[in-house]
Tab-separated table of C-alpha atoms and ligand atoms in Angstrom:
chain	number	residue	atom	x	y	z
A	1	UNK	CA	130.855	69.708	120.826
A	2	UNK	CA	127.675	68.352	121.911
A	3	UNK	CA	128.068	65.139	121.524
A	4	UNK	CA	130.101	65.918	124.213
A	5	UNK	CA	127.796	67.894	126.116
A	6	UNK	CA	125.714	65.612	126.361
A	7	UNK	CA	127.415	62.609	127.259
A	8	UNK	CA	128.829	64.605	129.972
A	9	UNK	CA	125.082	65.367	131.020
A	10	UNK	CA	124.080	61.484	131.899
A	11	UNK	CA	126.909	61.206	134.406
A	12	UNK	CA	124.950	62.963	136.097
A	13	UNK	CA	123.615	61.886	139.360
A	14	UNK	CA	120.200	62.236	139.957
A	15	UNK	CA	120.618	64.494	142.726
A	16	UNK	CA	122.538	66.907	140.078
A	17	UNK	CA	119.848	66.162	138.037
A	18	UNK	CA	117.147	66.867	140.353
A	19	UNK	CA	119.471	70.637	141.081
A	20	UNK	CA	117.645	73.559	138.569
A	21	UNK	CA	113.868	72.114	139.645
A	22	UNK	CA	114.771	72.806	143.176
A	23	UNK	CA	116.600	76.092	142.325
A	24	UNK	CA	112.896	76.279	140.134
A	25	UNK	CA	110.822	75.647	143.062
A	26	UNK	CA	112.624	78.271	145.010
A	27	UNK	CA	112.047	81.347	142.675
A	28	UNK	CA	108.191	80.515	142.472
A	29	UNK	CA	108.082	80.393	145.755
A	30	UNK	CA	109.508	83.388	146.479
A	31	UNK	CA	108.438	85.404	143.682
A	32	UNK	CA	104.336	84.208	144.906
A	33	UNK	CA	105.682	85.270	148.531
A	34	UNK	CA	106.538	88.699	147.052
A	35	UNK	CA	103.644	88.827	144.992
A	36	UNK	CA	101.602	87.972	147.409
A	37	UNK	CA	103.598	90.869	150.289
A	38	UNK	CA	104.008	93.984	147.980
A	39	UNK	CA	101.859	93.814	145.238
A	40	UNK	CA	102.686	98.113	144.869
A	41	UNK	CA	106.601	97.391	143.768
A	42	UNK	CA	105.101	93.969	141.574
A	43	UNK	CA	103.095	96.511	139.897
A	44	UNK	CA	105.496	98.454	138.510
A	45	UNK	CA	107.361	95.591	137.405
A	46	UNK	CA	104.636	94.248	135.243
A	47	UNK	CA	104.496	96.865	132.715
A	48	UNK	CA	105.365	95.456	130.162
A	49	UNK	CA	105.510	97.721	126.002
A	50	UNK	CA	103.397	95.567	124.975
A	51	UNK	CA	100.591	97.113	128.305
A	52	UNK	CA	102.026	100.468	127.461
A	53	UNK	CA	101.108	100.770	123.231
A	54	UNK	CA	97.888	99.674	124.584
A	55	UNK	CA	97.033	102.409	127.000
A	56	UNK	CA	98.390	105.028	123.970
A	57	UNK	CA	96.189	102.895	121.673
A	58	UNK	CA	92.775	105.722	120.162
A	59	UNK	CA	95.050	108.563	121.825
A	60	UNK	CA	95.146	110.185	118.129
A	61	UNK	CA	94.356	108.416	114.300
A	62	UNK	CA	96.642	106.046	112.932
A	63	UNK	CA	95.044	107.839	109.254
A	64	UNK	CA	92.392	110.602	108.230
A	65	UNK	CA	90.020	109.392	105.821
A	66	UNK	CA	90.087	112.959	104.218
A	67	UNK	CA	86.818	114.634	103.172
A	68	UNK	CA	86.995	115.031	99.599
A	69	UNK	CA	87.181	119.071	100.073
A	70	UNK	CA	90.469	120.685	98.743
A	71	UNK	CA	92.610	123.903	100.240
A	72	UNK	CA	94.028	124.700	97.407
A	73	UNK	CA	96.366	128.048	97.846
A	74	UNK	CA	99.591	129.624	95.857
A	75	UNK	CA	102.035	131.254	98.212
A	76	UNK	CA	105.536	132.704	97.427
A	77	UNK	CA	108.589	132.768	99.143
A	78	UNK	CA	110.350	136.183	97.866
A	79	UNK	CA	111.765	139.433	99.606
A	80	UNK	CA	109.470	142.399	100.749
A	81	UNK	CA	109.256	145.188	103.637
A	82	UNK	CA	107.562	145.520	106.217
A	83	UNK	CA	106.299	148.678	108.282
A	84	UNK	CA	108.146	146.718	112.114
A	85	UNK	CA	109.125	150.462	113.302
A	86	UNK	CA	106.140	153.559	112.561
A	87	UNK	CA	108.880	155.136	109.297
A	88	UNK	CA	110.861	152.474	109.061
A	89	UNK	CA	111.449	150.082	105.416
A	90	UNK	CA	112.638	146.189	107.143
A	91	UNK	CA	113.727	144.359	104.539
A	92	UNK	CA	112.180	140.730	105.307
A	93	UNK	CA	112.223	137.645	102.964
A	94	UNK	CA	108.361	136.504	103.087
A	95	UNK	CA	105.710	134.355	102.441
A	96	UNK	CA	103.041	136.151	100.549
A	97	UNK	CA	104.332	139.876	101.304
A	98	UNK	CA	103.640	139.198	105.339
A	99	UNK	CA	105.012	137.795	108.773
A	100	UNK	CA	104.624	136.486	110.194
A	101	UNK	CA	103.193	134.754	106.368
A	102	UNK	CA	99.010	133.575	106.813
A	103	UNK	CA	97.139	132.315	108.778
A	104	UNK	CA	97.237	129.147	107.299
A	105	UNK	CA	93.358	127.780	108.068
A	106	UNK	CA	91.858	124.068	107.786
A	107	UNK	CA	88.764	121.711	109.270
A	108	UNK	CA	90.864	118.431	109.972
A	109	UNK	CA	89.783	116.300	107.076
A	110	UNK	CA	89.623	119.045	104.383
A	111	UNK	CA	93.727	118.594	102.514
A	112	UNK	CA	95.828	121.096	101.603
A	113	UNK	CA	97.284	121.923	98.225
A	114	UNK	CA	100.178	124.502	98.953
A	115	UNK	CA	101.347	126.083	95.281
A	116	UNK	CA	104.417	126.993	95.863
A	117	UNK	CA	106.922	129.261	94.230
A	118	UNK	CA	110.338	130.358	95.914
A	119	UNK	CA	111.415	133.323	94.504
A	120	UNK	CA	114.844	133.856	96.633
A	121	UNK	CA	117.961	134.251	96.359
A	122	UNK	CA	118.540	130.908	97.553
A	123	UNK	CA	116.939	127.360	97.109
A	124	UNK	CA	114.585	126.373	99.906
A	125	UNK	CA	111.829	124.730	101.048
A	126	UNK	CA	108.523	124.090	103.493
A	127	UNK	CA	108.634	121.956	106.194
A	128	UNK	CA	104.659	120.992	108.168
A	129	UNK	CA	106.697	121.767	111.717
A	130	UNK	CA	104.368	119.402	114.636
A	131	UNK	CA	101.833	118.165	111.264
A	132	UNK	CA	102.268	113.873	110.196
A	133	UNK	CA	102.456	114.749	106.591
A	134	UNK	CA	103.192	112.093	104.587
A	135	UNK	CA	107.383	111.269	104.464
A	136	UNK	CA	107.503	113.207	100.997
A	137	UNK	CA	105.986	116.186	102.570
A	138	UNK	CA	108.605	116.486	105.101
A	139	UNK	CA	110.035	118.984	103.185
A	140	UNK	CA	113.805	118.498	104.615
A	141	UNK	CA	116.095	118.464	102.004
A	142	UNK	CA	118.453	115.569	101.621
A	143	UNK	CA	115.810	113.754	102.917
A	144	UNK	CA	112.433	113.616	101.637
A	145	UNK	CA	112.653	116.439	98.940
A	146	UNK	CA	114.890	117.986	97.133
A	147	UNK	CA	116.388	121.520	97.706
A	148	UNK	CA	113.636	123.754	95.836
A	149	UNK	CA	115.736	126.264	93.187
A	150	UNK	CA	115.341	130.054	92.585
A	151	UNK	CA	112.161	130.640	90.421
A	152	UNK	CA	110.972	126.961	90.700
A	153	UNK	CA	107.803	125.928	92.228
A	154	UNK	CA	106.102	122.831	94.149
A	155	UNK	CA	103.548	121.575	95.068
A	156	UNK	CA	102.590	120.358	98.971
A	157	UNK	CA	99.974	118.080	99.157
A	158	UNK	CA	98.649	116.416	102.242
A	159	UNK	CA	94.924	115.848	104.796
A	160	UNK	CA	96.271	116.254	108.467
A	161	UNK	CA	95.275	114.093	110.763
A	162	UNK	CA	95.464	115.807	113.841
A	163	UNK	CA	94.034	119.317	114.762
A	164	UNK	CA	95.799	121.880	116.759
A	165	UNK	CA	97.811	124.782	116.091
A	166	UNK	CA	100.629	123.676	113.451
A	167	UNK	CA	103.360	126.388	112.050
A	168	UNK	CA	105.432	125.467	108.177
A	169	UNK	CA	109.054	126.915	108.152
A	170	UNK	CA	111.737	126.302	105.511
A	171	UNK	CA	114.210	123.042	106.419
A	172	UNK	CA	117.534	125.106	103.954
A	173	UNK	CA	119.786	127.311	105.211
A	174	UNK	CA	116.856	127.602	108.244
A	175	UNK	CA	119.133	130.401	111.110
A	176	UNK	CA	118.841	132.387	108.023
A	177	UNK	CA	115.908	132.372	106.397
A	178	UNK	CA	113.532	131.815	109.213
A	179	UNK	CA	114.675	134.563	111.030
A	180	UNK	CA	114.686	136.359	107.616
A	181	UNK	CA	111.028	136.164	108.257
A	182	UNK	CA	109.392	133.530	106.044
A	183	UNK	CA	107.293	131.779	108.409
A	184	UNK	CA	103.794	130.938	108.940
A	185	UNK	CA	100.727	128.965	110.674
A	186	UNK	CA	99.033	126.207	109.962
A	187	UNK	CA	95.458	125.978	111.850
A	188	UNK	CA	93.696	122.961	111.370
A	189	UNK	CA	89.912	123.640	112.654
A	190	UNK	CA	88.286	120.152	115.009
A	191	UNK	CA	85.098	119.445	112.559
A	192	UNK	CA	82.893	120.334	115.480
A	193	UNK	CA	83.109	123.361	116.837
A	194	UNK	CA	84.150	124.380	119.609
A	195	UNK	CA	81.960	128.080	120.391
A	196	UNK	CA	84.771	130.501	121.036
A	197	UNK	CA	84.289	134.057	121.239
A	198	UNK	CA	87.194	134.446	119.233
A	199	UNK	CA	89.855	131.862	117.900
A	200	UNK	CA	93.427	133.390	117.753
A	201	UNK	CA	96.984	133.484	116.768
A	202	UNK	CA	100.062	134.869	118.129
A	203	UNK	CA	103.198	134.136	116.813
A	204	UNK	CA	106.092	135.179	118.752
A	205	UNK	CA	109.862	136.235	117.494
A	206	UNK	CA	113.059	137.773	117.884
A	207	UNK	CA	115.151	139.436	116.277
A	208	UNK	CA	118.226	141.013	115.774
A	209	UNK	CA	118.672	144.314	113.699
A	210	UNK	CA	120.944	146.739	113.768
A	211	UNK	CA	120.379	150.219	114.047
A	212	UNK	CA	118.785	150.795	111.008
A	213	UNK	CA	116.501	148.506	111.767
A	214	UNK	CA	117.716	145.568	109.008
A	215	UNK	CA	117.534	141.804	110.253
A	216	UNK	CA	121.996	141.944	110.644
A	217	UNK	CA	122.529	139.753	107.976
A	218	UNK	CA	125.880	138.011	109.629
A	219	UNK	CA	124.271	134.790	110.157
A	220	UNK	CA	125.737	131.665	112.773
A	221	UNK	CA	128.671	133.811	113.848
A	222	UNK	CA	130.822	131.855	116.592
A	223	UNK	CA	129.413	134.084	119.960
A	224	UNK	CA	125.665	131.977	118.385
A	225	UNK	CA	126.866	129.109	117.717
A	226	UNK	CA	128.644	128.821	121.096
A	227	UNK	CA	126.075	129.543	123.350
A	228	UNK	CA	122.430	129.536	122.203
A	229	UNK	CA	121.956	130.919	119.673
A	230	UNK	CA	120.824	133.708	118.080
A	231	UNK	CA	118.591	135.213	120.198
A	232	UNK	CA	117.215	138.954	119.296
A	233	UNK	CA	117.412	142.669	120.294
A	234	UNK	CA	113.163	143.673	119.327
A	235	UNK	CA	110.639	141.183	119.922
A	236	UNK	CA	107.629	141.155	118.169
A	237	UNK	CA	103.971	139.216	118.474
A	238	UNK	CA	102.121	139.016	114.953
A	239	UNK	CA	104.882	140.558	113.339
A	240	UNK	CA	104.790	143.632	115.658
A	241	UNK	CA	105.493	145.923	118.713
A	242	UNK	CA	102.627	146.316	120.289
A	243	UNK	CA	100.180	143.644	119.629
A	244	UNK	CA	96.797	144.497	121.478
A	245	UNK	CA	93.781	140.973	120.676
A	246	UNK	CA	90.690	143.574	121.921
A	247	UNK	CA	88.350	141.400	123.929
A	248	UNK	CA	85.270	142.575	125.753
A	249	UNK	CA	84.016	141.520	128.852
A	250	UNK	CA	82.084	137.586	129.143
A	251	UNK	CA	84.451	136.913	125.403
A	252	UNK	CA	85.859	132.891	125.864
A	253	UNK	CA	88.866	133.137	123.741
A	254	UNK	CA	91.398	130.451	121.958
A	255	UNK	CA	93.938	131.781	121.637
A	256	UNK	CA	97.562	129.740	119.932
A	257	UNK	CA	100.683	130.826	120.980
A	258	UNK	CA	103.665	130.302	118.087
A	259	UNK	CA	107.351	130.383	118.654
A	260	UNK	CA	109.082	130.765	116.600
A	261	UNK	CA	111.840	131.905	117.406
A	262	UNK	CA	116.186	130.797	115.841
A	263	UNK	CA	116.081	130.959	119.300
A	264	UNK	CA	114.788	131.996	122.443
A	265	UNK	CA	113.453	130.795	125.215
A	266	UNK	CA	110.006	131.898	126.855
A	267	UNK	CA	108.231	131.230	129.876
A	268	UNK	CA	104.513	132.933	129.115
A	269	UNK	CA	102.987	134.812	131.199
A	270	UNK	CA	99.495	137.104	131.499
A	271	UNK	CA	99.650	139.458	134.402
A	272	UNK	CA	96.596	139.362	137.276
A	273	UNK	CA	94.823	136.506	134.361
A	274	UNK	CA	94.218	133.376	134.873
A	275	UNK	CA	93.402	130.552	131.584
A	276	UNK	CA	94.568	127.053	131.192
A	277	UNK	CA	96.512	125.172	128.430
A	278	UNK	CA	94.527	123.135	127.139
A	279	UNK	CA	97.153	121.574	123.627
A	280	UNK	CA	100.844	121.437	123.897
A	281	UNK	CA	102.237	121.210	120.327
A	282	UNK	CA	98.797	121.329	118.663
A	283	UNK	CA	97.975	117.951	120.488
A	284	UNK	CA	95.120	118.238	123.459
A	285	UNK	CA	96.105	117.432	126.960
A	286	UNK	CA	94.629	115.375	129.050
A	287	UNK	CA	93.497	117.795	132.422
A	288	UNK	CA	93.975	121.446	131.227
A	289	UNK	CA	96.654	122.830	133.496
A	290	UNK	CA	97.640	126.180	134.579
A	291	UNK	CA	99.140	128.382	132.094
A	292	UNK	CA	102.554	130.288	133.281
A	293	UNK	CA	104.611	127.274	134.097
A	294	UNK	CA	105.586	125.579	130.818
A	295	UNK	CA	108.089	126.775	128.558
A	296	UNK	CA	107.901	128.178	125.333
A	297	UNK	CA	110.898	126.846	122.984
A	298	UNK	CA	111.401	127.104	119.355
A	299	UNK	CA	109.210	125.041	117.976
A	300	UNK	CA	106.435	124.606	121.167
A	301	UNK	CA	102.731	125.848	120.755
A	302	UNK	CA	100.508	125.873	123.695
A	303	UNK	CA	96.868	127.176	123.095
A	304	UNK	CA	94.772	128.429	126.235
A	305	UNK	CA	91.733	128.795	127.525
A	306	UNK	CA	90.799	132.260	129.014
A	307	UNK	CA	87.643	133.710	130.095
A	308	UNK	CA	87.404	137.607	129.845
A	309	UNK	CA	86.149	138.416	133.919
A	310	UNK	CA	82.782	139.954	134.140
A	311	UNK	CA	83.713	143.565	135.490
A	312	UNK	CA	86.914	143.052	133.427
A	313	UNK	CA	86.270	146.481	131.441
A	314	UNK	CA	88.345	149.104	130.863
A	315	UNK	CA	91.425	146.442	131.976
A	316	UNK	CA	94.370	146.283	130.609
A	317	UNK	CA	95.690	142.148	130.825
A	318	UNK	CA	99.554	141.973	129.561
A	319	UNK	CA	101.364	138.831	128.518
A	320	UNK	CA	105.184	138.575	129.288
A	321	UNK	CA	108.126	136.416	129.850
A	322	UNK	CA	110.403	135.585	132.421
A	323	UNK	CA	112.874	132.947	131.011
A	324	UNK	CA	115.049	134.977	131.889
A	325	UNK	CA	116.100	138.255	134.197
A	326	UNK	CA	114.651	140.508	132.792
A	327	UNK	CA	111.015	140.133	132.439
A	328	UNK	CA	109.629	141.506	128.871
A	329	UNK	CA	105.936	142.321	127.619
A	330	UNK	CA	105.096	140.332	124.883
A	331	UNK	CA	101.833	141.391	123.950
A	332	UNK	CA	98.576	143.080	125.566
A	333	UNK	CA	94.291	141.722	125.446
A	334	UNK	CA	91.847	144.998	126.255
A	335	UNK	CA	88.754	145.343	127.591
A	336	UNK	CA	86.190	147.228	126.661
A	337	UNK	CA	82.643	147.171	125.541
A	338	UNK	CA	79.325	145.372	126.561
A	339	UNK	CA	80.013	142.697	128.711
A	340	UNK	CA	78.668	139.141	126.650
A	341	UNK	CA	77.789	135.970	127.787
A	342	UNK	CA	80.726	133.009	128.538
A	343	UNK	CA	79.836	130.581	125.954
A	344	UNK	CA	79.860	127.313	128.037
A	345	UNK	CA	81.409	124.611	127.742
A	346	UNK	CA	83.691	121.551	128.602
A	347	UNK	CA	87.545	122.136	128.197
A	348	UNK	CA	87.915	120.427	124.622
A	349	UNK	CA	91.036	117.901	125.733
A	350	UNK	CA	91.965	114.115	124.846
A	351	UNK	CA	91.141	111.875	127.397
A	352	UNK	CA	93.172	109.285	125.717
A	353	UNK	CA	96.814	110.729	126.148
A	354	UNK	CA	98.071	107.786	128.071
A	355	UNK	CA	99.562	108.167	131.424
A	356	UNK	CA	101.717	105.323	130.734
A	357	UNK	CA	102.749	104.905	134.654
A	358	UNK	CA	105.706	102.394	135.008
A	359	UNK	CA	107.010	103.267	131.922
A	360	UNK	CA	110.479	105.002	132.423
A	361	UNK	CA	111.371	101.432	134.167
A	362	UNK	CA	111.856	100.028	130.361
A	363	UNK	CA	114.564	99.499	129.034
A	364	UNK	CA	116.058	102.696	126.864
A	365	UNK	CA	116.237	101.985	123.416
A	366	UNK	CA	118.939	104.719	121.758
A	367	UNK	CA	120.503	107.579	124.350
A	368	UNK	CA	121.646	110.686	122.263
A	369	UNK	CA	124.476	112.848	123.380
A	370	UNK	CA	124.330	115.893	122.335
A	371	UNK	CA	127.350	118.147	123.296
A	372	UNK	CA	129.558	120.760	120.671
A	373	UNK	CA	133.112	120.282	118.768
A	374	UNK	CA	135.876	122.091	118.729
A	375	UNK	CA	135.547	121.211	114.668
A	376	UNK	CA	139.245	120.582	112.837
A	377	UNK	CA	140.325	122.315	110.151
A	378	UNK	CA	138.629	125.450	109.558
A	379	UNK	CA	138.009	128.094	110.509
A	380	UNK	CA	140.382	127.483	114.168
A	381	UNK	CA	140.551	131.142	116.177
A	382	UNK	CA	139.475	132.042	119.333
A	383	UNK	CA	135.652	132.061	118.773
A	384	UNK	CA	135.044	129.985	115.208
A	385	UNK	CA	135.290	126.079	114.376
A	386	UNK	CA	132.488	125.098	116.751
A	387	UNK	CA	130.306	122.000	115.625
A	388	UNK	CA	127.518	121.018	117.245
A	389	UNK	CA	127.464	116.983	118.169
A	390	UNK	CA	124.404	113.637	119.385
A	391	UNK	CA	126.971	110.797	120.333
A	392	UNK	CA	129.571	112.489	119.016
A	393	UNK	CA	128.591	113.367	115.203
A	394	UNK	CA	127.467	116.227	113.390
A	395	UNK	CA	125.096	116.121	110.841
A	396	UNK	CA	125.508	115.103	107.875
A	397	UNK	CA	127.957	113.094	109.223
A	398	UNK	CA	125.121	110.953	111.821
A	399	UNK	CA	124.566	107.569	113.862
A	400	UNK	CA	121.012	106.685	111.926
A	401	UNK	CA	118.545	104.707	114.362
A	402	UNK	CA	116.048	103.002	113.980
A	403	UNK	CA	111.775	103.235	115.600
A	404	UNK	CA	109.603	100.104	115.132
A	405	UNK	CA	106.309	100.827	113.750
A	406	UNK	CA	103.003	101.134	116.656
A	407	UNK	CA	105.415	99.194	119.743
A	408	UNK	CA	106.676	101.777	122.413
A	409	UNK	CA	110.191	102.913	122.031
A	410	UNK	CA	112.163	104.783	124.006
A	411	UNK	CA	114.709	107.295	123.361
A	412	UNK	CA	116.804	109.483	126.009
A	413	UNK	CA	118.987	112.603	125.293
A	414	UNK	CA	121.793	112.952	127.670
A	415	UNK	CA	122.700	117.118	127.100
A	416	UNK	CA	126.509	116.674	128.297
A	417	UNK	CA	127.667	120.497	127.289
A	418	UNK	CA	126.074	122.951	129.291
A	419	UNK	CA	124.179	125.302	126.781
A	420	UNK	CA	119.554	124.845	126.155
A	421	UNK	CA	118.740	122.188	123.653
A	422	UNK	CA	114.801	122.146	122.640
A	423	UNK	CA	114.581	118.487	120.639
A	424	UNK	CA	112.151	117.994	117.998
A	425	UNK	CA	110.950	115.478	116.111
A	426	UNK	CA	109.618	115.062	112.936
A	427	UNK	CA	106.513	113.139	112.362
A	428	UNK	CA	105.383	111.780	115.812
A	429	UNK	CA	104.563	113.267	118.820
A	430	UNK	CA	106.384	111.428	122.219
A	431	UNK	CA	105.678	111.783	126.162
A	432	UNK	CA	108.355	112.974	128.601
A	433	UNK	CA	108.592	110.212	130.962
A	434	UNK	CA	111.991	111.286	132.731
A	435	UNK	CA	113.915	113.383	133.463
A	436	UNK	CA	117.545	112.862	135.333
A	437	UNK	CA	115.699	109.530	135.576
A	438	UNK	CA	113.245	110.508	137.636
A	439	UNK	CA	109.793	109.686	136.739
A	440	UNK	CA	107.453	112.861	135.374
A	441	UNK	CA	103.814	112.201	134.663
A	442	UNK	CA	102.979	115.505	131.395
A	443	UNK	CA	99.336	115.171	130.833
A	444	UNK	CA	100.274	115.682	127.151
A	445	UNK	CA	102.291	115.054	124.233
A	446	UNK	CA	104.915	117.043	122.373
A	447	UNK	CA	106.956	117.132	119.120
A	448	UNK	CA	109.917	119.732	120.949
A	449	UNK	CA	111.067	119.510	124.557
A	450	UNK	CA	113.998	121.774	126.041
A	451	UNK	CA	116.827	119.730	127.855
A	452	UNK	CA	118.354	121.733	129.759
A	453	UNK	CA	121.861	121.893	130.898
A	454	UNK	CA	124.105	119.140	132.044
A	455	UNK	CA	119.944	117.398	132.110
A	456	UNK	CA	119.101	114.488	130.445
A	457	UNK	CA	115.040	113.490	128.804
A	458	UNK	CA	113.549	110.379	128.675
A	459	UNK	CA	110.550	109.896	126.062
A	460	UNK	CA	108.294	107.347	124.859
A	461	UNK	CA	106.668	107.046	121.426
A	462	UNK	CA	104.143	104.860	119.810
A	463	UNK	CA	105.012	106.059	115.873
A	464	UNK	CA	102.691	105.665	113.670
A	465	UNK	CA	103.701	107.130	110.469
A	466	UNK	CA	106.583	105.567	108.629
A	467	UNK	CA	109.542	106.695	107.154
A	468	UNK	CA	112.780	108.587	107.540
A	469	UNK	CA	112.236	111.630	109.737
A	470	UNK	CA	115.263	114.678	111.004
A	471	UNK	CA	115.764	115.000	114.756
A	472	UNK	CA	117.423	118.357	115.874
A	473	UNK	CA	118.129	120.898	118.327
A	474	UNK	CA	115.521	124.119	117.363
A	475	UNK	CA	118.350	125.629	118.249
A	476	UNK	CA	118.507	126.748	114.961
A	477	UNK	CA	122.229	128.092	115.110
A	478	UNK	CA	122.795	124.794	116.876
A	479	UNK	CA	121.274	122.185	114.644
A	480	UNK	CA	123.229	124.759	111.458
A	481	UNK	CA	126.179	123.559	113.125
A	482	UNK	CA	125.502	119.893	113.410
A	483	UNK	CA	122.886	119.115	115.366
A	484	UNK	CA	120.892	116.843	113.386
A	485	UNK	CA	119.948	112.934	113.261
A	486	UNK	CA	117.382	111.458	111.268
A	487	UNK	CA	115.320	108.495	112.435
A	488	UNK	CA	113.594	106.315	110.432
A	489	UNK	CA	109.912	103.904	111.271
A	490	UNK	CA	109.956	100.997	109.607
B	501	C2O	CU1	110.546	123.007	112.903
B	501	C2O	CU2	113.233	120.626	111.691
B	501	C2O	O1	112.088	121.951	112.850
B	502	CU	CU1	120.810	123.032	120.805
C-alpha cells in the first residue's frame, strides 16, 4: 500500500505539489489577522492544560514533612446512650460515648495515631472525610482496607497535609452507622496561631426519631431511596437541641460548621449578623465572601469569621436554615458581658487558589451520568428495588477511570434524575468550573459539590495523591443503593 501511494504522489503536477504550501500560507495569514484583531478571544483559546497546572502550583502542598510530634489517642465505637431530650435516654452508636464523637485537634505537621477498637455488633471502618491521607488510611472496605470486625482493632496513622476543618465517619453500612451517631471532627490547626477569641466547631445533624425518642431503626427505606435520602425530624447541633455559643461584645470568632446529616441539605445563615466565609471543605478560600448563600450539603464544611459588634450586649443571633420552604432554627449565639477589643488581623485566605479562567474551554475528560433505575430481580413491589447509578452501573459494579497524576483533569457530573446529589471525591480537592455549561468561578476548592436535579456540574482538579479513591453521592442512602464509583490516580 505504501509504495503505491508514493508512486501516485510522484505523478502530482507542480501546482498540486504546492497546494499544501498555499493552504498553510492562508492559514497563517488568517490566524495572524484573528490574533491581531481580537486578542480577547484568543486568550481563551490559548489556555492549555499546562498553563492551568502551573497556575495551580503552590495552591496546596504535595506532601508534608512530619514535625515529629505524635498525637496518640484511643477511640472505641460502641453502643451507648445519650440524653438529647430531657429525661429520655436515646440509644446510639458512638465514638467514645458521645455524639458527636471526639473533636480531635492536631497542629499542621503533627502525626495522628488513632488506636481504634470496634465494639459494635457490626463491621466498620473510619474514613477521614476531606483529609489527603495515604490511600491505605482512607477507610473504604474492599477498596483500601478490610472491614474491621466486631472486637477487632486497627491503627489509623497519618500526617494531615492541610490545615482546616475535617470530619470522620464509618464507610461500612454508612447510612445506618452515621445515622446512629458515628461521626467526629478532625481539626487541623495552622502552625501559626490565628488569634481568634474563640475557635468553635458546630456539627449539624438531623435524626429520624420515633415518638419515644429513639433512632427509627429502618434504614434505606424504599421511600428514602426513591427520594433525597433520609431526612430527619429532629435537628441537633453538637448533639443538642438548643446549642448556644456564649460570646462577649467585640469578640472575633472562628466558627467551623460540618454537616453530618445523612441527606439533609442546609442553607445556613445568621439573622442580623454579618459573617465571612474563610474556608470551604477545610481549605482557605482565595477571597472571603458573605456567609448565607452557600449550601452545606452532607459532607461539606464551611468556616466563618464573625466579629460580634461592640454594642451587641444582650443580643441573640440565630443560626437558621432556609434550604426548605420553612425556616429552621439550628443554634444561636448569645452576647453578654463587657466588650473586649476586637482582635485585628487579615482574613486567613489562600491567595494561591487558581482562578482557572478559561478552564471550562478544556475538553471534559470523563462524564458521570447520575440516575436511578428499578432493580431487577428482587423487591419488585410498588416502591421496592431502586438502585442509583453512575453511568448505568450500580456499585460494586462500576466504570473504572484513571486520573493523570499532577495533570489538569476534568470531569462532568450530569444529573439525569430529579433528585439532589452532593458528589464527593475522596483524597482530592477540585474546583467547580461550570454549571450547565456556563463558566463559574468559585474562589475555593471543594471535596463535595451539590448537583441539582437535571443540572450538570463540571469540575477540574490536579490530583497529587496517588491511589484508588472512591467518588460517591453523600446522600448516604443513594450511595448505599449503588451511587458510588472509584477512580485511580496514577
Ligand atoms: Cu464523607 Cu466517602 O465520605
Ligand atoms: Cu444522590
